[in-house]
Amino acid sequence: MIAMPARFDLVVRDGLVAAGDATVRADIGIRDGCIRAIADRLEDAIQIVEAKGRLVLPGGVDAHCHLDQPNYGAVCADDFRSGTLSAACGGTTTIVPFAMAHASDPLAETVAAYRRKAEGQALIDYAIHPTIQAATAQTLEQDLPELISNGYASLKIFTTYDDFRLGDPEILAVFKVAARHGALVMVHAENDAIIAMLKKDLLSKGHVAPRFHAKARPPIVESEAIHHIASFAELTGAEVLIVHVSSRVGLEEVTRARARGVKIHAETCPQYLLLTEKDLDRDIVEGAKFMCSPPLRTVADQEALWAGMARGSVAIHSSDHSPYRLTGPGGKLRHGPQSRFDQIANGMPGLELRQPLLFSEGYLKGRISLAQFIALSSTNAAELHGIAPRKGSIAIGADGDLVIWDQDRETPVTPDLLHDNTGHTPYAGMRIRGWPVTTIARGEVIVDDGHVLGKAGRGRFVPSRARVAS
């Protein structure tokens, strides 16, 4: 007699599977890395994972994180090995980091080199955003169209930072190419001229502490730039995502533009929901932990962002994981413990805590529904960045990326809890309720109850599909 192969490689048994805001008690069967069945009871599996009535949600998609990239002095503490390990331990099964290099480096070569860094290191699957730092004829006419058609259909530009920002003619040119070829343009939107003026005034008065970082980048810096970008998107027909929206007025600009038909979306991050500018009012070493751009805002801005998430005005909740060690040659304080605010590297770690923080502070506290949690942390990012329906949802044919959540587990946040290489977290001392206890990626259990079972290098590149061109 010939033994028949098992119907499934893995079955997640007896889970509360999300169906909108409701849940359905069901089993999920995975074969060859994809979801093949969702039913009351599934048998004939090589491996059975008992969910024991816990929530089973799609694996998280973090489409805004920085790993192993040059930053003109500061050094990313995380490469693909440590960064994807940290992500997986926080219930994220797909990331989309940025291929960045010097503006003079050819774009296509930069992206290819960055992808090689991921191969052999990534624990989870990944797409890649090209970052446009120079809108040369080669970039606009050859590299960018070819990259978009080859699975790199979401890209990023900056309106600030001397080493990154594009001028108006360059932005318009990039938007036209993106609209023509169906790419999403992510925009770091801050008005560089206002920042330069305010920074100069503050430094001339000896205002150098971390708290003055927020004074150099008030909300109008963000809202003016968003209005500017929305106008360009309206003119060219480009689809844009404003990353890390931090303020009420910034979100209002996005909402107004959407109301008049502009294809524009808003992303925010955990730091803008849970921390405020008062956290910057510390000594230089401690205050540096809370420095990011745009800077932390007020409680009123937090409330506006939470409300925006609840009504759908904010589409995505990303980490903007920017991992720098605090001290050392490439750290946030690489200029020493007396660094001025303009000398401190901007950015916070957040890959691992992104989902647990939103689950605890958003869903379990009633600020957002379960369906909104899934949309904000998984589905919307997958759809906007062109990797759905393969990623971001629990559906027949989708990749078997699942996370089992223990809603009752309480976890105190300490740096030792986390798996990134920064050695610090701005959320230290918080208590998180609810935790991703089991992470399954393409049908393989890669993290279970704190034990890492997956191997570095198992992650695969996921092409980002272009949207319908204008």
XYZ file of C-alpha atoms in Angstrom:
470
model
C 0.000 0.000 0.000
C 1.292 3.458 -0.909
C 1.003 6.020 1.892
C -0.814 9.149 0.803
C 0.787 12.494 1.695
C -0.834 14.538 4.427
C -3.424 17.038 3.247
C -1.775 19.912 5.127
C 1.738 20.727 6.234
C 0.375 22.660 9.222
C -3.005 23.255 10.825
C -3.670 26.007 13.342
C -6.414 24.450 15.457
C -9.221 25.995 17.464
C -8.413 29.659 16.975
C -10.631 32.725 17.063
C -10.134 33.824 13.474
C -10.969 37.460 12.791
C -13.893 38.085 10.443
C -14.416 41.830 10.454
C -15.048 42.907 14.028
C -16.342 39.440 14.879
C -14.370 36.237 15.313
C -15.087 32.719 14.116
C -13.805 29.624 15.883
C -12.054 27.681 13.153
C -9.027 25.727 11.998
C -6.681 27.040 9.306
C -4.909 24.598 7.009
C -1.651 25.501 5.256
C 0.108 23.596 2.477
C 3.172 24.662 0.493
C 3.294 27.920 2.425
C -0.238 29.055 1.498
C -3.597 28.945 3.253
C -5.642 26.152 1.640
C -8.626 25.753 3.974
C -10.518 27.488 6.788
C -13.064 25.206 8.420
C -14.626 24.036 11.668
C -12.288 21.072 11.899
C -9.315 20.091 9.763
C -7.434 16.809 10.060
C -4.585 15.089 8.278
C -1.738 17.520 9.003
C 1.960 16.941 9.521
C 2.004 19.563 12.291
C -0.808 20.896 14.468
C -0.482 24.160 16.388
C -3.071 24.507 19.132
C -4.419 28.060 19.332
C -6.575 27.117 22.354
C -9.256 29.664 21.614
C -6.877 32.577 21.242
C -7.098 35.211 18.532
C -5.504 34.237 15.214
C -4.731 37.309 13.116
C -2.812 37.990 9.905
C 0.922 38.450 10.254
C 1.873 42.102 10.553
C 3.143 44.095 7.584
C 5.546 46.888 8.531
C 6.094 48.899 5.371
C 8.280 51.603 6.915
C 11.464 50.494 8.636
C 15.178 51.138 8.235
C 17.728 48.320 8.276
C 21.385 48.201 7.299
C 21.430 51.511 5.435
C 23.919 54.383 5.290
C 22.908 57.539 7.123
C 25.792 59.937 6.583
C 27.436 59.465 9.971
C 24.920 57.544 12.056
C 24.942 53.763 11.634
C 21.933 51.454 11.649
C 22.345 49.106 14.593
C 20.192 46.471 12.894
C 20.951 44.487 9.772
C 18.413 42.153 8.172
C 19.291 39.375 10.595
C 18.615 41.242 13.844
C 15.905 43.474 12.395
C 13.746 40.674 11.021
C 14.249 38.650 14.202
C 12.931 41.596 16.191
C 10.006 42.009 13.797
C 9.045 38.336 14.000
C 9.089 38.380 17.801
C 6.561 41.226 17.625
C 4.183 39.429 15.270
C 5.359 41.000 12.016
C 5.871 38.601 9.112
C 6.648 41.019 6.252
C 8.722 44.193 6.188
C 9.452 46.796 3.522
C 12.694 48.717 4.239
C 14.464 51.307 2.076
C 17.303 50.960 -0.389
C 19.317 54.132 0.253
C 22.749 55.188 -0.912
C 24.553 58.354 -1.866
C 22.759 60.466 -4.447
C 25.567 59.875 -6.952
C 25.144 56.091 -6.837
C 23.094 54.544 -9.680
C 19.601 53.722 -8.422
C 19.317 50.268 -9.980
C 22.673 49.197 -8.553
C 21.714 50.551 -5.127
C 18.522 48.475 -5.064
C 20.283 45.327 -6.280
C 23.021 45.686 -3.668
C 20.465 46.217 -0.914
C 18.515 43.132 -1.922
C 21.719 41.116 -1.714
C 22.092 42.250 1.901
C 18.708 40.716 2.721
C 19.363 37.403 1.003
C 20.727 34.912 3.471
C 19.912 37.106 6.472
C 16.173 37.830 6.560
C 14.050 35.638 8.818
C 10.797 36.932 7.305
C 9.687 38.026 3.848
C 10.448 41.485 2.516
C 9.785 43.924 -0.289
C 12.026 46.955 -0.908
C 11.355 50.667 -1.452
C 13.839 52.468 -3.723
C 14.689 55.911 -2.303
C 15.053 58.670 -4.898
C 17.762 61.115 -3.883
C 18.574 62.503 -7.320
C 16.094 62.773 -10.196
C 18.612 62.344 -13.017
C 17.631 61.501 -16.578
C 19.001 57.971 -16.025
C 16.807 57.573 -12.942
C 13.645 58.992 -14.472
C 13.841 57.511 -17.958
C 15.399 54.118 -17.335
C 16.077 52.965 -13.774
C 12.796 53.920 -12.154
C 10.441 52.555 -14.854
C 12.413 49.293 -14.949
C 12.409 48.957 -11.160
C 8.662 49.548 -10.984
C 8.006 46.863 -13.602
C 10.367 44.454 -11.783
C 8.570 44.517 -8.424
C 9.725 47.726 -6.752
C 6.527 49.731 -7.147
C 6.611 51.830 -3.992
C 9.345 54.432 -3.601
C 10.292 57.250 -1.260
C 11.342 60.872 -1.481
C 12.234 63.545 1.087
C 11.450 67.264 1.194
C 14.060 67.886 3.904
C 17.626 66.869 4.899
C 20.464 68.175 2.726
C 21.611 64.708 1.717
C 18.163 63.458 0.727
C 15.721 66.199 -0.259
C 14.485 66.851 -3.762
C 13.542 70.267 -5.108
C 10.145 71.056 -6.593
C 11.122 70.369 -10.238
C 12.556 66.977 -9.227
C 9.486 66.069 -7.166
C 7.186 66.911 -10.048
C 9.307 64.819 -12.397
C 9.248 61.819 -10.042
C 5.482 62.164 -9.569
C 4.927 62.170 -13.333
C 6.938 58.966 -13.752
C 5.155 57.348 -10.801
C 1.733 58.254 -12.199
C 2.644 56.966 -15.638
C 3.972 53.629 -14.388
C 1.677 53.017 -11.412
C 4.006 53.483 -8.440
C 3.134 54.693 -4.943
C 5.327 57.576 -3.731
C 6.032 57.745 -0.001
C 6.915 61.259 1.114
C 8.750 62.507 4.187
C 6.987 65.866 4.202
C 8.567 68.714 6.191
C 9.320 72.230 4.945
C 13.099 72.451 4.881
C 13.295 76.269 4.655
C 11.230 76.776 7.812
C 13.304 74.227 9.694
C 16.555 75.923 8.638
C 15.311 79.349 9.740
C 14.005 78.168 13.121
C 17.070 76.056 13.821
C 19.381 78.977 13.104
C 17.379 81.250 15.433
C 17.343 78.693 18.248
C 21.046 77.888 18.053
C 21.942 81.607 17.968
C 20.213 81.953 21.343
C 22.015 78.963 22.836
C 18.930 76.742 22.766
C 20.608 73.406 22.150
C 18.842 70.853 24.405
C 16.744 68.018 22.914
C 13.474 69.799 23.743
C 14.332 72.481 21.178
C 14.168 69.862 18.450
C 10.374 70.174 18.654
C 10.615 73.983 18.514
C 12.649 73.768 15.308
C 10.008 71.597 13.642
C 6.563 72.831 14.776
C 3.403 71.342 13.238
C 3.244 73.992 10.494
C 6.477 72.533 9.099
C 4.568 69.322 8.448
C 1.218 70.770 7.370
C 2.746 73.198 4.854
C 4.788 70.422 3.244
C 1.792 68.089 3.079
C -0.297 70.801 1.403
C 2.546 71.326 -1.068
C 2.849 67.618 -1.861
C -0.921 67.187 -2.134
C -1.023 69.970 -4.728
C 1.692 68.277 -6.765
C -0.127 64.933 -6.508
C -3.363 66.567 -7.624
C -1.623 68.116 -10.618
C 0.238 65.007 -11.778
C -2.204 62.279 -10.767
C 0.422 60.530 -8.651
C -0.675 58.420 -5.672
C 1.191 59.395 -2.499
C 1.538 58.242 1.078
C 2.547 60.841 3.666
C 4.691 58.906 6.104
C 4.822 59.420 9.877
C 2.049 62.031 10.106
C 2.504 63.477 13.587
C 0.038 66.343 14.048
C -3.608 67.313 13.900
C -2.942 69.978 11.272
C -0.906 67.573 9.175
C -3.708 65.025 9.172
C -6.218 67.759 8.331
C -4.249 68.577 5.173
C -4.416 64.939 4.092
C -8.137 64.777 4.845
C -8.879 67.950 2.870
C -6.910 66.702 -0.109
C -8.671 63.340 -0.081
C -12.031 65.130 0.021
C -11.243 66.840 -3.283
C -10.164 63.601 -4.908
C -6.397 63.591 -4.450
C -4.917 60.087 -4.204
C -3.202 60.674 -0.878
C -2.943 58.533 2.254
C -1.664 59.043 5.806
C 0.611 56.838 7.883
C 1.383 57.325 11.546
C 3.632 55.559 14.065
C 3.425 54.449 17.709
C 5.589 57.300 19.001
C 3.071 59.896 17.817
C 0.246 58.046 19.542
C 1.911 57.333 22.875
C 4.719 59.854 23.518
C 4.696 63.664 23.644
C 7.125 66.546 23.305
C 7.394 66.599 27.118
C 9.429 63.406 26.791
C 12.139 65.494 25.106
C 12.482 67.696 28.200
C 15.238 65.616 29.757
C 18.996 65.798 29.909
C 20.812 65.349 26.619
C 21.534 61.634 26.963
C 17.994 60.703 27.993
C 16.298 63.194 25.707
C 18.158 61.787 22.713
C 16.162 58.562 23.059
C 12.997 60.493 22.181
C 14.276 62.372 19.146
C 12.680 61.613 15.802
C 11.482 63.651 12.834
C 8.834 64.894 12.731
C 9.207 65.408 16.486
C 6.843 64.269 19.199
C 3.776 66.490 19.610
C 1.045 67.130 22.188
C -1.753 65.120 23.787
C -4.204 66.966 21.522
C -2.287 65.760 18.471
C -2.346 62.210 19.838
C -6.110 62.386 20.233
C -6.519 63.663 16.664
C -4.449 60.777 15.311
C -6.351 58.152 17.316
C -9.613 59.639 16.047
C -8.234 59.607 12.507
C -7.394 55.929 12.816
C -10.891 55.151 14.079
C -12.621 56.936 11.200
C -10.237 55.700 8.501
C -8.367 58.958 7.821
C -5.110 57.267 8.834
C -4.497 54.235 6.644
C -1.351 52.655 8.052
C 0.394 52.235 11.396
C 4.123 51.656 10.777
C 7.129 51.584 13.084
C 9.550 53.879 11.228
C 12.110 51.697 12.997
C 15.319 53.749 12.943
C 17.760 51.779 15.071
C 20.716 53.694 16.450
C 22.698 52.826 19.506
C 22.805 55.668 21.979
C 26.581 56.119 22.150
C 29.599 55.109 20.101
C 30.966 56.272 16.727
C 27.741 55.676 14.821
C 25.247 56.262 17.628
C 22.684 58.970 18.271
C 25.238 60.820 20.413
C 28.193 60.284 18.099
C 29.192 63.935 18.714
C 29.409 63.299 22.438
C 27.216 63.682 25.546
C 26.966 67.462 25.040
C 25.598 67.196 21.494
C 23.285 69.948 20.258
C 19.800 68.877 19.202
C 20.741 69.315 15.531
C 23.705 66.929 15.954
C 21.699 64.027 17.411
C 20.619 61.303 15.001
C 16.852 61.192 14.637
C 14.917 57.979 14.993
C 13.591 55.372 17.407
C 13.472 51.577 17.475
C 9.972 50.149 17.106
C 9.795 47.050 14.891
C 9.080 44.623 17.701
C 6.665 46.767 19.710
C 4.664 48.265 16.824
C 1.903 45.658 16.871
C 1.787 44.950 20.619
C 1.500 48.674 21.386
C -1.362 49.166 18.926
C -3.102 46.020 20.165
C -2.800 47.051 23.812
C -3.365 50.800 23.580
C -5.673 50.783 20.575
C -7.786 47.647 20.350
C -7.928 46.521 23.973
C -8.593 50.066 25.193
C -11.428 50.517 22.720
C -9.846 53.262 20.633
C -10.040 51.126 17.493
C -11.903 47.956 16.598
C -10.353 44.574 15.891
C -10.996 45.051 12.170
C -9.271 48.433 12.320
C -6.299 46.934 14.146
C -5.887 44.368 11.356
C -6.301 46.973 8.629
C -3.860 49.420 10.206
C -1.170 46.883 11.037
C -1.455 44.469 8.107
C -4.048 44.709 5.351
C -3.841 48.359 4.312
C -0.057 48.332 4.069
C -0.131 45.177 1.952
C -2.702 46.697 -0.382
C -1.077 50.119 -0.722
C 2.383 48.688 -1.272
C 1.283 46.125 -3.839
C 1.867 42.868 -1.958
C -1.786 41.941 -1.346
C -3.609 39.559 -1.466
C -0.539 37.430 -0.874
C 0.180 39.336 2.337
C -1.925 41.094 4.958
C -5.020 38.910 5.296
C -6.279 35.454 6.203
C -7.780 34.115 2.992
C -7.610 31.059 0.763
C -4.533 31.414 -1.441
C -2.783 33.964 0.766
C 0.567 33.148 2.316
C 0.299 31.280 5.597
C 1.403 34.251 7.698
C -0.459 34.023 11.013
C -0.016 35.271 14.567
C -1.625 33.814 17.668
C -2.326 36.470 20.305
C -2.685 35.983 24.056
C -5.042 38.808 25.012
C -4.462 38.332 28.722
C -0.677 38.340 28.870
C 0.820 41.436 30.488
C 4.367 42.323 29.493
C 6.513 45.035 31.101
C 8.706 46.734 28.509
C 12.441 46.684 29.141
C 15.347 46.892 26.690
C 16.237 43.297 27.585
C 12.843 42.120 26.343
C 13.578 43.182 22.786
C 15.645 41.587 20.039
C 16.938 44.625 18.128
C 20.505 45.859 18.562
C 19.875 49.367 19.909
C 19.981 48.575 23.619
C 17.288 51.128 24.492
C 13.590 51.801 23.899
C 11.504 54.936 24.444
C 8.695 52.714 25.763
C 10.679 51.370 28.740
C 8.468 51.119 31.828
C 5.198 50.673 29.939
C 3.070 47.579 30.510
C 1.592 46.011 27.395
C -1.552 43.884 27.612
C -1.859 41.274 24.914
C 1.118 39.684 23.188
C 1.878 37.775 19.965
C 2.860 34.399 21.408
C 3.253 32.421 18.169
C 4.386 33.758 14.788
C 3.902 31.611 11.685
C 5.422 32.674 8.376
C 4.502 30.839 5.162
C 3.304 27.915 7.242
C 6.430 27.649 9.402
C 6.421 28.383 13.127
C 9.300 30.825 13.474
C 8.641 32.152 16.997
C 6.793 30.304 19.751
C 6.408 31.589 23.301
C 9.632 33.564 23.123
C 11.628 30.797 21.451
C 13.002 31.584 18.006
C 12.639 28.531 15.770
C 13.066 30.034 12.301
C 16.449 30.360 10.641
C 18.024 33.488 9.211
C 17.848 33.468 5.442
C 14.435 31.802 5.138
C 12.827 35.137 4.202
C 12.047 35.758 0.530
C 11.697 38.817 -1.638
C 8.059 39.734 -2.353
C 7.549 41.790 -5.527
C 5.486 44.945 -5.149
C 2.977 45.165 -7.993
C 2.336 48.416 -9.809
C -1.166 49.884 -9.586
C -3.134 50.723 -12.726
C -1.205 53.528 -14.436
C -2.866 56.908 -14.992
